[in-house]
Each structure stands twice: as C-alpha cells, then as structure tokens.
C-alpha cells in the first residue's frame, strides 16, 4: 500500500539528503531522471513535487530529480546546466543577461510574459520570467516535472513545474567553499556556513556566490568580448526557528546584483541560421540591475492536518542598453531600417511581486490524503522602451531627449488569486486514484504613461487533473493521467493588441520501473497535448521597436520520453535517453499559410548517452570521471518554418580526484566547440531587413577546487 510507505518518509528524507546521487545529470538529454533514483541502488528517493513528502517511485509523473550531491557532481551552477539535462526540455540564452527561453514539450517561454513552467523556490512562486535564469548554489534539491501541473502549481504551469529547495540551516556548525577558473579569465566562487544560534531552537545559514568573466565571444567591429560579466554576486541568509515542537518558522532573504554584456546578436546576412557570424555592432551592449527577495514560511502541525503559510516579496530591476540595428557603418551604412542611420535601444524594467499562500495538508500515513489551499499575488510592473540616434557609439546617448525617436512608457498591474485542492485515495494496495482541481483568476491593468489611456482585462480558468496509477509489482508503476494548464493572457506595448490566455489539455500514459537484480531503471511516457491560443513571440522593430506576444489558434503536440540507467559494476554506470516533440499548427487565422507547420522554437527530438566512473585510488581518495554526449535534432525558429537549425552534437567532460572533505577537478563544456545560435529571429519577424542570431558559448574549460569543513 502507499500509505504505510509514507510513514517512513521523514527518515527516508534524511537518508536521501546524505547519500550521494553520483551520476544523475550526466547525460544532458534526460537520463538525470533515472540516475537520481538509482545512484544508491534504491528507488527510495523522497520528493515534494506534489506538496507533500512522497517516494519518487510512488509519484505518477515524469520527474527529474537533482539532489545536493548530484548538483555538485555534475558541476551545476546555472539554470541552463540542469534544464538541459531533462528530456524534452531545452534552455536558450537570449538578448539580456537575465533573459532566456525554455521550451517544455513544445510549449515555449516568451519575452516579457509568463513562463510555461511553474517555478517555486522554497515554496514561493517565481512569477517573473526574469527569475528562471539564476545562479544555483547551496541547493538541497531540484525537481523538474513535465506536463501540465496547474492544479497545484497554478497558472503558467502549462508545460510543467520546477521545485527548487535550498539547503536548510543545520544544528551543527558546517561550511563549504568552492572556486572555479576557466578560459576567458572566468572566475566563480561560492560557499556557505551554517550552525545553531540556539541549539534545536534557532538555526542559521549564510550562502554567497560571485562571478566575473572577460568573455569568449568577440565583436569583430569593436575588437572586444561582448559576453563579459563585470560582476554578478548573490547573498542569501536563512533563519529556521522552532518555538514549539509543532511549529516552525522559516525566514529567508536574498540579494543579487549584476552588470554584464547583452544584446550581442549577430547579423546573419545570408538568412541561414546555420551560418555562424560573430557580432559586429558598433555599440557594446550592457545589462545591469538587482533582485531582492524576502520570504517567510510558518508551518504548524494541527493533528488532522499541517497548516502552511508562505509569504513572498520580490523586487526586480533590469536595465539594458545596446545596438538597435546590430550593425556598423561599414557593413550597413544605412543603419536602422536601412535609412535612419546608426541607432541604439534601451529598456528599463521594474517589477514588484507580493504573494501569499495558505494550505492545509493531511497526514501522509492515510489511505485518503488531501490538500486544500489558496493563493494571492500582486504584481506591479513598469517598462520604459527607448530608441535613440547613435552619434558617437556610447550608451549614455539614451539620456539625451533630443536623440530619442522612440519613447514608450507603460505600467502593468496584475492582481491574481486562486483556490486549489488535491485528493489521493488508495482503492486497493496497488491501485490509487488522484484528483486535483484549481481555479485561477488574473485581473490585469495597463496604463500608457506617455500618451495616456488604460486597458483592463480578466483572465480565468478551471484546471482539473485526474490520475490513475497501478503498482504491477514493487518498484514497477503504471499510470495514466489527464491534466489541464493555463497561462494567463496580457497586454503588449500600448497601441498593440493584447494576447489571449493559453490553455493546454494533456493526456499522458507512463511507467516507472526498477529492476533490482540487474540494477536497471527504465522509465518512460507517451503524451498528447491540445493547445488553445498557443502563445509565441516576435519583434516588430518598425512598429516602435515593439516586442510582440501573439497567439496561434490551435496546436497539437505529441511525443515520447524514454530513459534507461544501468549500474554495470561497482562505480561504473551507463545512461541513455530519448525524447521527441512533434508539434503541428492546426489552426492559425492570422497566418493561415502556417497550418501544418511546427511551432516556434521546437526541437523535434533529443537523445543522449553517457558514462560515469568512480574508482578508489588509495589513501581515502577516489578518481571520478564523467563524459556526456547530447544530440539535439532540428530546431524550428518561427511559425513559417523557413529557418531551421541543423542538428547539434554537444560533448561535456569532467574528471577529478576527491576525498570526503575536498576535491580537485578539470572540466569542459561544449569541448568540440560547436558554433550555433541559442536564439534566432528572421527578418520576417523583426520588422527589419536583417536576420539576427544570439551566439551560443563556444568551448569552455577550466579547473575547480572544493573544500568542506
């Protein structure tokens, strides 16, 4: 039965935090899902993906899990490092330092709008697109769920959800320090210290991260690297209070400050996304800003249920300055639009978020388990967009009113609330029915500060989910589920029509299996999704340099996920995974010629293979090595499918010597130096006469040292 296993979960959770998951995250195409559950030759890994502690083998969802040991072993320090380890999920850098595009089973993230992933850190939703790309340090666990998760994670979880748990304060003094050096004079360091203020009553944890980087991508015209990081530092503090046996108070504060290169898209005059060009603009782009986060969580055990209240506050500022025509006086004398001369662009973004969640969770050790809750969110967002005539190649020209030919200023306010619930019932020892339901409502208002005028709209949706799961035998689970997701609509820049809410209905059938006698885990799923008002993004430079979100009326997406992990012998593991995403535009009234095409930013399939080795070499030391190979299939950049990126093959390597308290490693990413674009915008969807591509990082390599005390 499920509920007796649940009684063991607190002990299992402590065990899982201590035992290393040595090999997950090694093969980028997706084996991490299975490696995380087999590194200790046991399926008894505890997750909180469904807002309660459960054994991973009991959860009827395709989940990829990374615990703290695995994060360190895989060298994960950024969102990209772990997202690209998940099948049917891709992550691409773009435009500004915080900007990124994640695509989950064909559903894409878009600029200045909500993510298709519900992102939660320590129970607090990350409600801005700018919060997905982040530095990862002192992390306890990362859980990536695929498929609509709106019932528990709310609006925007149309493609899935990511649950990130930072390390808790400890009752014993402990600490760690890591330093990493790489080509381009890149330097990163991070560390933490933790211990008791009052033993068993008040515990603290402090963690910090710092990065600087001279870059590796050169601007041919300026002769300077454009991907520099002047500084990027994070500070995080956490205080855990236990004033009574049944009450815990968890307080967390974090601050991030950054200044780095941005807007270094290359002009691709041939229009072929496979022709790699280096940036050649005459303005050196720059992004700068900061993020402040404050959270408080109170948990009280009431007997019949546990009451949890989580309050979160976030303040985000991000400003960028850079080239608007992405060219220079030599290769494009006409400048912006071919006749306005050299031009620059700038945006100043400010976002304040305040959220409150309250929920009741029944005990785990019952055949009938339930969760009830409510959520409220306030979002205040201000955005100023400017275009300026470039006379001297400096960014400060944006502050001269006489040089401005675009000056848009808007505020967007959002008040959202929801109620949700989930129930799990063990019909028999092996058969469980799970049902969940959530109602979300978003009320949005936009004010045109420059010209005056207001727009208001309300978006709402009811999101059900039903799952049937059956244990064929111990460690072998079959399930089928139906779920719906909802991504809110909203407003484009003043004067441009709004975009509608996106809804996704997904049917999925899958299995999780672990064959103890041969150390093999085999997991997989097939899925079908129908999307109404699929959201996608493009730029219309001719219409006031507008970044436009629009809708495709109807889209169908289907595919498979399959992953295998086998412990061949002590310290030797082999991995492999395959994911496919087949999307088709079924109806598109705005562009009827695109019917039958694939959706933007879709990668047809990903595959990987990998090997991980751990060998004792004496004196308490181990040699550790890992190599992973990732294949990404053809990528379709826009709805016309005219611009297709050829398949990519990427290789990462890592090797070192470690003991219980220290380690020294050599590492390399993209060691074959594949040159490609992580974002590509064809001229038909930029409103200009050029195609632009955002260049990916070339080969990176370096050394790393780690110390624990």
XYZ file of C-alpha atoms in Angstrom:
709
model
C 0.000 0.000 0.000
C 1.073 3.594 -0.498
C 0.298 4.964 2.940
C 2.481 2.600 5.026
C 5.432 3.667 2.865
C 4.523 7.234 3.635
C 5.133 6.565 7.336
C 8.819 6.026 6.528
C 9.209 9.238 4.596
C 10.764 11.526 7.225
C 13.548 9.020 7.861
C 13.993 8.437 4.140
C 14.225 12.153 3.539
C 17.150 12.458 5.943
C 18.798 9.431 4.351
C 18.332 10.787 0.839
C 19.969 14.057 1.831
C 23.098 12.231 2.992
C 23.601 9.595 0.313
C 25.260 10.768 -2.918
C 23.399 10.574 -6.201
C 26.617 10.212 -8.123
C 25.543 10.063 -11.694
C 22.311 11.853 -12.468
C 22.611 14.917 -14.611
C 25.443 13.400 -16.583
C 23.760 12.967 -19.929
C 22.058 16.206 -20.985
C 19.251 14.623 -22.986
C 17.489 13.407 -19.887
C 18.960 10.422 -18.035
C 19.064 12.510 -14.872
C 15.503 11.465 -14.150
C 16.550 7.868 -13.655
C 20.074 8.331 -12.399
C 18.803 10.366 -9.487
C 16.695 7.442 -8.376
C 19.262 4.672 -8.741
C 22.600 6.034 -7.589
C 22.140 4.391 -4.214
C 20.697 1.208 -5.756
C 17.318 2.037 -4.270
C 14.154 3.716 -5.556
C 13.508 5.239 -2.138
C 14.164 8.874 -3.033
C 11.872 11.409 -1.382
C 10.418 14.333 -3.340
C 7.929 17.090 -2.553
C 6.716 17.603 -6.122
C 3.062 17.272 -5.036
C 3.400 19.472 -1.917
C 3.984 16.534 0.422
C 6.832 14.111 1.035
C 6.465 11.056 -1.201
C 8.662 8.285 -2.509
C 9.607 9.067 -6.089
C 8.596 5.567 -7.128
C 5.056 6.344 -5.913
C 4.633 9.574 -7.896
C 2.805 9.107 -11.228
C 4.577 11.965 -13.002
C 7.675 12.151 -15.168
C 10.069 13.862 -12.739
C 13.761 14.622 -12.969
C 15.390 14.959 -9.544
C 18.732 16.531 -8.657
C 19.847 16.417 -5.026
C 22.735 18.369 -3.490
C 25.284 15.623 -4.073
C 24.311 15.274 -7.704
C 24.347 19.032 -8.274
C 27.936 19.147 -7.063
C 28.973 16.039 -9.002
C 27.537 17.396 -12.265
C 29.044 20.865 -11.776
C 25.641 22.559 -11.916
C 25.819 26.310 -11.173
C 23.204 27.796 -13.534
C 19.660 27.050 -14.648
C 20.927 26.010 -18.073
C 23.174 23.351 -16.512
C 20.252 21.334 -15.150
C 17.421 22.225 -17.548
C 19.394 20.808 -20.471
C 19.641 17.515 -18.556
C 15.876 16.960 -18.788
C 14.233 15.145 -21.728
C 12.036 17.261 -23.993
C 13.172 20.471 -22.275
C 15.572 22.978 -23.849
C 17.015 26.207 -22.474
C 18.390 29.058 -24.591
C 20.070 32.328 -23.655
C 18.824 35.430 -25.416
C 19.175 39.200 -25.529
C 19.769 40.420 -21.940
C 21.704 38.857 -19.067
C 18.561 37.574 -17.328
C 16.674 36.727 -20.498
C 16.144 33.122 -21.539
C 13.751 30.887 -23.421
C 12.790 27.494 -22.043
C 10.718 25.089 -24.149
C 8.898 22.208 -22.460
C 7.317 19.575 -24.681
C 6.970 22.173 -27.423
C 5.482 24.932 -25.238
C 7.819 27.928 -25.266
C 8.715 30.694 -22.885
C 8.337 34.184 -24.311
C 9.846 37.560 -23.545
C 8.147 39.938 -21.070
C 5.481 37.372 -20.236
C 4.830 34.352 -18.065
C 6.908 31.200 -18.266
C 5.338 27.862 -19.305
C 6.944 26.426 -16.181
C 5.688 26.994 -12.669
C 8.875 27.929 -10.786
C 8.852 27.579 -6.999
C 11.822 28.257 -4.688
C 11.386 27.219 -1.046
C 7.626 27.227 -1.591
C 7.469 30.733 -3.101
C 6.367 31.065 -6.758
C 8.819 32.900 -9.017
C 6.296 34.845 -11.022
C 8.612 36.714 -13.392
C 10.338 35.362 -16.491
C 13.499 37.068 -15.221
C 13.634 34.685 -12.234
C 14.114 31.479 -14.223
C 17.737 32.127 -15.167
C 19.639 32.174 -11.890
C 22.831 31.153 -10.141
C 22.476 27.856 -8.288
C 24.467 27.461 -5.099
C 23.858 25.784 -1.750
C 20.885 23.892 -3.205
C 19.359 20.855 -1.479
C 17.193 19.567 -4.326
C 15.763 20.432 -7.741
C 12.674 18.650 -9.075
C 11.549 19.130 -12.685
C 8.009 17.979 -13.520
C 6.796 17.656 -17.104
C 3.228 18.053 -18.304
C 0.570 20.499 -17.029
C 0.855 20.980 -13.268
C -1.666 23.789 -12.880
C -3.734 22.065 -10.201
C -1.024 22.504 -7.559
C 1.407 24.972 -9.158
C -1.151 27.332 -10.595
C -1.282 29.473 -13.671
C 1.617 29.282 -16.129
C 2.467 25.636 -15.336
C 1.217 24.644 -18.794
C 4.396 22.765 -19.674
C 5.452 21.661 -16.220
C 6.958 22.891 -12.973
C 10.321 23.281 -11.255
C 10.545 22.932 -7.489
C 13.831 24.223 -6.010
C 14.692 23.674 -2.350
C 17.700 25.459 -0.875
C 19.705 23.800 1.905
C 18.257 24.201 5.348
C 20.189 25.530 8.336
C 21.968 22.809 10.305
C 22.163 22.024 14.011
C 25.950 21.544 13.731
C 28.483 24.067 12.511
C 29.471 23.284 8.930
C 30.645 25.070 5.827
C 31.898 24.737 2.278
C 33.869 26.763 -0.249
C 34.284 26.210 -3.999
C 36.336 28.082 -6.578
C 36.271 27.657 -10.345
C 38.555 29.144 -13.008
C 38.006 28.986 -16.763
C 39.077 30.321 -20.124
C 38.193 33.921 -20.806
C 39.561 34.724 -17.340
C 36.294 33.448 -15.902
C 36.147 33.123 -12.128
C 33.368 31.831 -9.887
C 33.317 31.156 -6.182
C 30.565 30.136 -3.828
C 30.245 28.886 -0.310
C 28.116 28.619 2.798
C 28.299 28.437 6.584
C 25.613 27.106 8.901
C 25.015 26.249 12.516
C 22.917 26.898 15.622
C 22.149 30.239 17.237
C 20.307 28.322 19.932
C 20.646 24.567 19.508
C 17.436 22.879 18.300
C 15.574 26.212 18.514
C 17.212 28.758 16.200
C 19.449 27.735 13.291
C 21.088 29.921 10.630
C 22.588 29.518 7.169
C 24.509 32.078 5.102
C 25.475 31.466 1.473
C 27.115 33.566 -1.229
C 28.048 33.364 -4.915
C 30.301 35.580 -7.059
C 31.104 35.553 -10.795
C 33.221 37.658 -13.120
C 34.165 36.851 -16.694
C 36.042 38.599 -19.504
C 34.083 36.569 -22.069
C 34.839 34.425 -25.119
C 32.681 35.936 -27.914
C 34.433 38.775 -29.751
C 32.742 41.646 -31.562
C 34.542 41.829 -34.926
C 33.962 45.568 -35.316
C 34.847 46.706 -31.778
C 37.512 44.090 -31.074
C 36.046 43.458 -27.613
C 34.347 40.481 -25.992
C 30.611 41.033 -25.692
C 29.722 38.257 -23.225
C 31.637 39.762 -20.318
C 30.391 39.742 -16.731
C 31.671 42.741 -14.807
C 30.144 41.266 -11.668
C 27.322 39.011 -10.585
C 27.002 38.303 -6.891
C 24.352 36.696 -4.704
C 23.886 36.808 -0.945
C 21.375 34.603 0.857
C 20.532 34.237 4.530
C 18.145 31.822 6.181
C 16.921 31.507 9.773
C 14.967 28.456 10.956
C 13.061 28.831 14.236
C 11.289 26.133 16.234
C 9.481 27.970 19.067
C 7.373 24.890 19.808
C 7.508 21.233 18.850
C 4.662 21.575 16.375
C 5.620 24.971 14.952
C 8.457 26.014 12.628
C 9.215 29.457 11.203
C 11.466 29.688 8.149
C 12.767 33.164 7.210
C 14.824 33.799 4.054
C 16.397 36.876 2.460
C 18.368 37.052 -0.790
C 20.023 39.762 -2.880
C 21.528 39.622 -6.382
C 23.413 42.422 -8.167
C 24.729 42.113 -11.729
C 26.377 44.066 -14.542
C 27.155 42.182 -17.744
C 27.201 42.237 -21.526
C 23.971 41.878 -23.505
C 22.248 42.473 -26.840
C 25.122 40.951 -28.788
C 23.086 39.323 -31.541
C 24.963 38.699 -34.773
C 23.610 39.871 -38.104
C 23.170 36.886 -40.434
C 23.081 38.499 -43.860
C 22.612 35.154 -45.617
C 19.433 34.499 -43.640
C 20.623 30.940 -42.913
C 20.535 30.122 -39.154
C 23.385 27.662 -39.730
C 25.788 30.363 -40.968
C 27.610 31.355 -37.811
C 28.650 35.002 -37.638
C 30.237 36.912 -34.804
C 28.652 40.141 -33.510
C 29.630 43.286 -35.410
C 27.548 46.118 -33.906
C 29.145 49.461 -33.088
C 27.553 49.675 -29.613
C 28.763 47.389 -26.816
C 25.586 46.163 -25.079
C 25.189 46.083 -21.323
C 22.654 44.806 -18.754
C 22.613 45.863 -15.127
C 20.216 45.521 -12.209
C 19.425 43.786 -8.960
C 16.924 41.431 -7.325
C 15.795 41.469 -3.697
C 13.786 38.585 -2.218
C 12.214 38.193 1.227
C 10.199 35.126 2.234
C 8.602 33.829 5.381
C 7.107 30.397 5.968
C 5.167 29.253 9.029
C 4.214 25.614 9.475
C 2.060 24.271 12.301
C 1.067 20.635 12.877
C -2.587 20.661 13.932
C -3.157 16.918 14.184
C -5.766 16.483 11.481
C -3.567 18.465 9.072
C -0.490 20.636 8.739
C -1.114 24.348 8.214
C 1.402 26.110 5.965
C 1.503 29.859 5.290
C 4.094 31.272 2.864
C 4.642 34.982 2.194
C 6.975 36.191 -0.536
C 8.185 39.603 -1.682
C 10.405 40.220 -4.736
C 11.769 43.447 -6.216
C 13.414 43.134 -9.669
C 15.120 45.850 -11.688
C 16.809 45.189 -15.005
C 18.032 47.798 -17.462
C 19.766 47.275 -20.770
C 21.460 49.476 -23.346
C 22.726 48.415 -26.741
C 22.541 48.473 -30.523
C 19.207 48.550 -32.327
C 20.394 47.852 -35.878
C 23.064 45.290 -34.725
C 25.377 46.577 -37.461
C 28.030 49.233 -38.064
C 28.815 51.951 -40.587
C 30.864 49.572 -42.750
C 28.549 46.590 -43.259
C 25.332 48.635 -43.086
C 25.825 52.364 -43.801
C 22.054 52.905 -43.790
C 21.718 51.812 -40.173
C 18.326 51.132 -38.607
C 15.705 50.101 -41.200
C 18.287 50.861 -43.870
C 17.802 54.637 -43.872
C 17.672 56.047 -40.313
C 21.385 55.654 -39.647
C 23.011 54.006 -36.617
C 20.629 53.599 -33.688
C 20.552 52.236 -30.180
C 17.916 50.837 -27.866
C 17.248 50.738 -24.140
C 14.730 49.301 -21.708
C 14.227 49.912 -18.011
C 12.183 47.227 -16.278
C 10.936 47.281 -12.697
C 8.815 44.528 -11.129
C 7.443 44.182 -7.612
C 5.766 40.928 -6.571
C 3.937 40.135 -3.347
C 2.430 36.676 -2.829
C 0.647 34.786 -0.080
C -0.211 31.092 0.002
C -2.088 29.206 2.720
C -2.724 25.472 2.604
C -3.782 22.533 4.731
C -2.140 19.148 4.145
C -3.487 15.951 5.643
C -1.150 13.378 7.261
C 0.813 11.168 4.859
C 0.035 7.842 6.536
C -3.621 7.571 5.487
C -5.263 5.774 2.551
C -7.112 9.039 1.832
C -4.826 12.081 1.608
C -5.782 15.627 0.693
C -4.515 19.189 0.238
C -6.590 22.387 0.283
C -5.247 25.884 -0.258
C -5.494 29.395 -1.588
C -3.060 31.782 -3.259
C -2.914 35.550 -3.853
C -0.453 37.556 -5.983
C 0.102 41.260 -6.617
C 2.379 42.266 -9.487
C 3.364 45.859 -10.292
C 5.442 46.151 -13.455
C 6.826 49.285 -15.126
C 8.590 49.249 -18.504
C 10.179 52.076 -20.449
C 11.431 51.421 -24.004
C 13.565 53.906 -25.910
C 15.244 54.123 -29.296
C 17.941 56.728 -29.926
C 20.091 58.049 -32.737
C 23.678 56.851 -32.312
C 26.133 59.679 -32.986
C 29.244 58.637 -31.066
C 28.970 54.921 -30.182
C 28.325 55.450 -26.470
C 25.425 54.152 -24.388
C 24.920 57.416 -22.489
C 23.260 58.959 -25.544
C 19.990 57.380 -24.442
C 19.658 60.072 -21.780
C 19.682 62.898 -24.350
C 15.994 63.653 -25.161
C 16.997 65.296 -28.448
C 18.258 61.943 -29.782
C 15.176 59.864 -28.927
C 12.877 58.718 -31.733
C 11.106 56.082 -29.605
C 9.991 56.649 -26.021
C 7.308 54.282 -24.724
C 6.404 54.163 -21.058
C 3.880 51.780 -19.541
C 2.823 50.257 -16.238
C 1.128 46.882 -15.870
C -0.626 45.800 -12.685
C -1.850 42.279 -12.004
C -3.992 41.016 -9.141
C -4.358 37.237 -9.184
C -5.928 34.733 -6.833
C -6.669 31.028 -6.827
C -8.060 28.178 -4.772
C -6.897 24.599 -5.187
C -7.184 21.086 -3.841
C -5.915 17.572 -4.396
C -7.032 14.184 -3.088
C -5.350 10.772 -3.318
C -7.233 7.594 -2.486
C -5.706 4.104 -2.287
C -8.560 1.997 -3.650
C -6.509 -1.173 -3.076
C -2.963 -1.941 -2.025
C -1.869 -1.301 -5.617
C -4.469 0.969 -7.233
C -4.629 4.716 -6.468
C -6.873 7.468 -7.818
C -5.634 11.055 -7.621
C -7.776 14.074 -8.456
C -6.879 17.760 -8.319
C -8.656 20.997 -9.184
C -7.587 24.640 -9.252
C -9.320 27.871 -10.186
C -7.158 30.855 -11.197
C -8.235 34.411 -11.914
C -5.957 37.224 -13.141
C -7.076 40.848 -13.284
C -4.722 42.945 -15.366
C -4.495 46.684 -15.974
C -2.149 48.624 -18.257
C -1.562 52.369 -18.236
C 0.129 54.217 -21.102
C 2.217 56.747 -19.170
C 3.415 58.538 -22.308
C 0.147 59.097 -24.173
C -2.436 58.292 -21.518
C -5.109 55.635 -21.666
C -5.844 52.447 -19.757
C -6.640 48.856 -20.671
C -8.171 46.259 -18.372
C -8.814 42.546 -18.777
C -9.597 39.496 -16.638
C -8.363 36.004 -17.455
C -9.549 32.921 -15.569
C -9.602 29.175 -15.897
C -10.511 25.963 -14.072
C -7.701 23.382 -14.209
C -8.525 19.762 -13.361
C -6.189 16.793 -13.203
C -7.061 13.112 -12.846
C -4.509 10.315 -12.442
C -4.911 6.554 -12.179
C -1.848 4.601 -11.042
C -1.284 0.892 -10.553
C 1.652 -0.974 -8.978
C 2.319 -4.028 -11.111
C 4.891 -5.116 -8.532
C 7.272 -3.499 -6.117
C 9.107 -0.660 -7.888
C 7.043 -1.008 -11.091
C 4.318 1.560 -11.574
C 1.932 2.213 -14.461
C -0.134 5.383 -14.689
C -2.414 7.345 -16.965
C -3.338 10.977 -16.394
C -5.333 13.835 -17.857
C -4.444 17.394 -16.874
C -5.067 20.966 -17.963
C -2.842 24.020 -17.747
C -3.494 27.755 -18.049
C -1.076 30.555 -18.946
C -2.613 33.967 -18.432
C -3.099 36.460 -21.226
C -1.965 40.063 -21.024
C -1.035 43.280 -22.775
C 1.632 44.109 -25.306
C 3.044 47.625 -25.544
C 0.413 50.389 -25.819
C -1.145 50.515 -29.247
C -0.595 46.811 -29.945
C -3.459 44.317 -29.415
C -3.401 42.188 -26.282
C -2.654 38.472 -26.302
C -5.063 35.816 -25.051
C -4.641 33.177 -22.361
C -3.139 29.856 -23.377
C -4.792 26.604 -22.277
C -3.330 23.113 -22.604
C -5.072 19.743 -22.273
C -2.695 16.796 -21.927
C -3.272 13.041 -21.862
C -0.280 11.019 -20.692
C 0.472 7.357 -20.054
C 3.716 6.292 -18.476
C 5.639 3.836 -16.365
C 8.395 3.838 -13.742
C 10.301 0.603 -13.212
C 13.346 -0.517 -11.258
C 14.859 -3.961 -11.730
C 16.861 -4.513 -8.573
C 18.517 -7.760 -9.618
C 20.339 -6.145 -12.557
C 20.465 -2.547 -11.283
C 18.408 -1.209 -14.208
C 15.862 1.574 -14.119
C 13.651 2.086 -17.148
C 11.157 4.962 -17.245
C 9.040 6.402 -20.000
C 5.853 8.075 -21.142
C 3.817 8.963 -24.184
C 1.841 12.206 -24.231
C -0.617 14.152 -26.352
C -1.425 17.843 -25.829
C -4.003 20.098 -27.426
C -3.279 23.819 -27.045
C -5.759 26.658 -27.483
C -4.285 30.123 -28.187
C -0.655 28.967 -28.187
C 1.475 31.978 -27.206
C 4.549 32.932 -29.233
C 6.871 35.913 -29.515
C 8.361 38.129 -32.202
C 9.794 41.635 -32.580
C 8.307 44.346 -34.769
C 11.050 46.958 -34.944
C 9.147 49.046 -37.474
C 6.254 49.431 -35.019
C 8.109 51.288 -32.325
C 10.662 48.522 -31.624
C 7.812 46.539 -30.104
C 8.262 43.104 -28.565
C 5.022 41.369 -29.517
C 3.287 38.358 -27.982
C 0.636 36.790 -30.178
C -1.478 33.623 -30.326
C -1.834 30.626 -32.621
C -5.436 29.424 -32.510
C -4.908 25.661 -32.160
C -1.858 23.426 -31.828
C -1.400 19.679 -31.352
C 1.729 18.255 -29.698
C 2.642 14.642 -29.048
C 5.748 12.656 -28.239
C 7.547 10.080 -26.158
C 10.131 10.040 -23.382
C 12.283 7.026 -22.603
C 15.248 6.781 -20.250
C 17.459 3.912 -19.122
C 20.100 3.738 -16.408
C 22.188 0.734 -15.505
C 24.852 0.128 -12.881
C 27.147 -2.149 -14.861
C 29.514 -2.723 -11.950
C 30.680 -1.010 -8.802
C 31.438 2.588 -9.752
C 30.547 2.212 -13.444
C 27.237 3.429 -14.795
C 25.839 3.801 -18.303
C 22.974 6.087 -19.261
C 20.797 6.810 -22.247
C 17.645 8.762 -23.003
C 15.384 9.791 -25.865
C 12.717 12.475 -26.097
C 10.541 13.509 -29.037
C 8.315 16.551 -29.547
C 6.085 16.599 -32.608
C 4.043 19.794 -32.842
C 1.611 20.874 -35.543
C -0.251 24.118 -36.077
C -3.866 23.056 -36.615
C -5.481 26.484 -36.997
C -3.967 29.963 -37.342
C -6.343 32.601 -38.655
C -3.707 35.339 -38.584
C -1.273 33.325 -40.761
C -3.291 30.523 -42.450
C -0.288 29.511 -44.575
C 1.399 28.184 -41.419
C -1.188 25.442 -40.816
C 0.636 22.114 -40.754
C 3.896 23.719 -39.618
C 5.718 23.154 -36.343
C 5.513 25.667 -33.519
C 8.336 28.180 -32.857
C 11.491 27.065 -31.026
C 10.501 23.389 -31.224
C 13.264 20.772 -31.249
C 11.980 17.569 -32.816
C 13.970 15.181 -30.680
C 16.833 14.880 -28.247
C 18.993 11.885 -27.396
C 21.971 11.284 -25.191
C 24.406 8.702 -23.942
C 26.822 8.883 -21.068
C 29.229 7.127 -18.767
C 30.267 7.836 -15.183
C 33.193 6.231 -13.366
C 34.253 6.266 -9.704
C 37.383 4.341 -8.743
C 39.302 4.249 -5.426
C 42.992 5.095 -5.840
C 44.106 4.677 -2.225
C 44.682 6.910 0.820
C 40.957 7.621 1.019
C 40.909 9.160 -2.462
C 38.687 8.440 -5.446
C 39.091 9.174 -9.123
C 35.824 10.433 -10.606
C 35.153 10.912 -14.295
C 32.164 11.579 -16.460
C 31.551 12.186 -20.135
C 28.259 13.014 -21.771
C 27.097 13.318 -25.326
C 23.958 15.200 -26.296
C 22.192 15.254 -29.640
C 19.606 17.927 -30.418
C 17.529 17.475 -33.522
C 16.394 20.118 -35.978
C 15.029 23.294 -34.408
C 12.260 25.384 -35.990
C 12.690 29.038 -35.094
C 9.431 30.601 -36.307
C 5.923 29.705 -37.375
C 6.749 29.804 -41.104
C 9.352 27.009 -40.568
C 11.584 28.744 -43.121
C 14.502 28.987 -40.693
C 15.643 25.621 -39.352
C 18.704 24.976 -37.238
C 20.584 21.827 -38.179
C 21.084 19.077 -35.579
C 23.674 19.709 -32.861
C 26.084 17.357 -31.117
C 27.487 18.556 -27.792
C 30.054 16.940 -25.512
C 30.825 17.763 -21.852
C 33.677 16.241 -19.816
C 34.570 16.277 -16.141
C 37.269 14.415 -14.150
C 38.967 14.802 -10.809
C 40.250 13.437 -7.534
C 38.247 13.805 -4.347
C 38.109 12.790 -0.720
C 35.346 13.189 1.815
C 36.261 16.823 2.522
C 37.921 18.145 -0.638
C 38.105 17.700 -4.384
C 40.016 18.987 -7.415
C 38.522 18.703 -10.905
C 39.102 19.586 -14.547
C 36.033 20.292 -16.649
C 34.988 21.181 -20.164
C 31.663 22.160 -21.745
C 30.988 22.044 -25.475
C 34.514 20.682 -25.833
C 34.118 20.171 -29.601
C 33.433 23.916 -29.913
C 30.100 23.725 -31.747
C 29.169 27.197 -33.047
C 25.446 27.875 -33.153
C 22.740 30.317 -32.099
C 20.668 29.957 -28.938
C 18.061 32.316 -30.385
C 17.346 33.286 -33.977
C 14.953 35.960 -35.250
C 14.362 36.047 -39.012
C 13.743 39.362 -40.725
C 10.126 38.433 -41.429
C 9.530 38.549 -37.669
C 11.718 41.512 -36.711
C 10.331 44.214 -38.980
C 13.835 44.962 -40.273
C 15.941 43.947 -43.285
C 18.181 41.575 -41.340
C 18.146 38.223 -39.576
C 19.798 38.131 -36.161
C 21.103 35.250 -34.056
C 22.284 35.164 -30.443
C 25.584 33.225 -30.398
C 25.994 30.308 -28.005
C 29.008 29.962 -25.758
C 31.995 28.349 -27.504
C 34.157 25.734 -25.787
C 34.641 26.422 -22.088
C 37.120 24.655 -19.882
C 38.874 25.106 -16.577
C 39.597 23.749 -13.110
C 37.619 23.621 -9.879
C 38.527 23.090 -6.229
C 36.117 22.313 -3.402
C 36.504 22.237 0.385
C 34.092 21.173 3.134
C 34.559 21.823 6.831
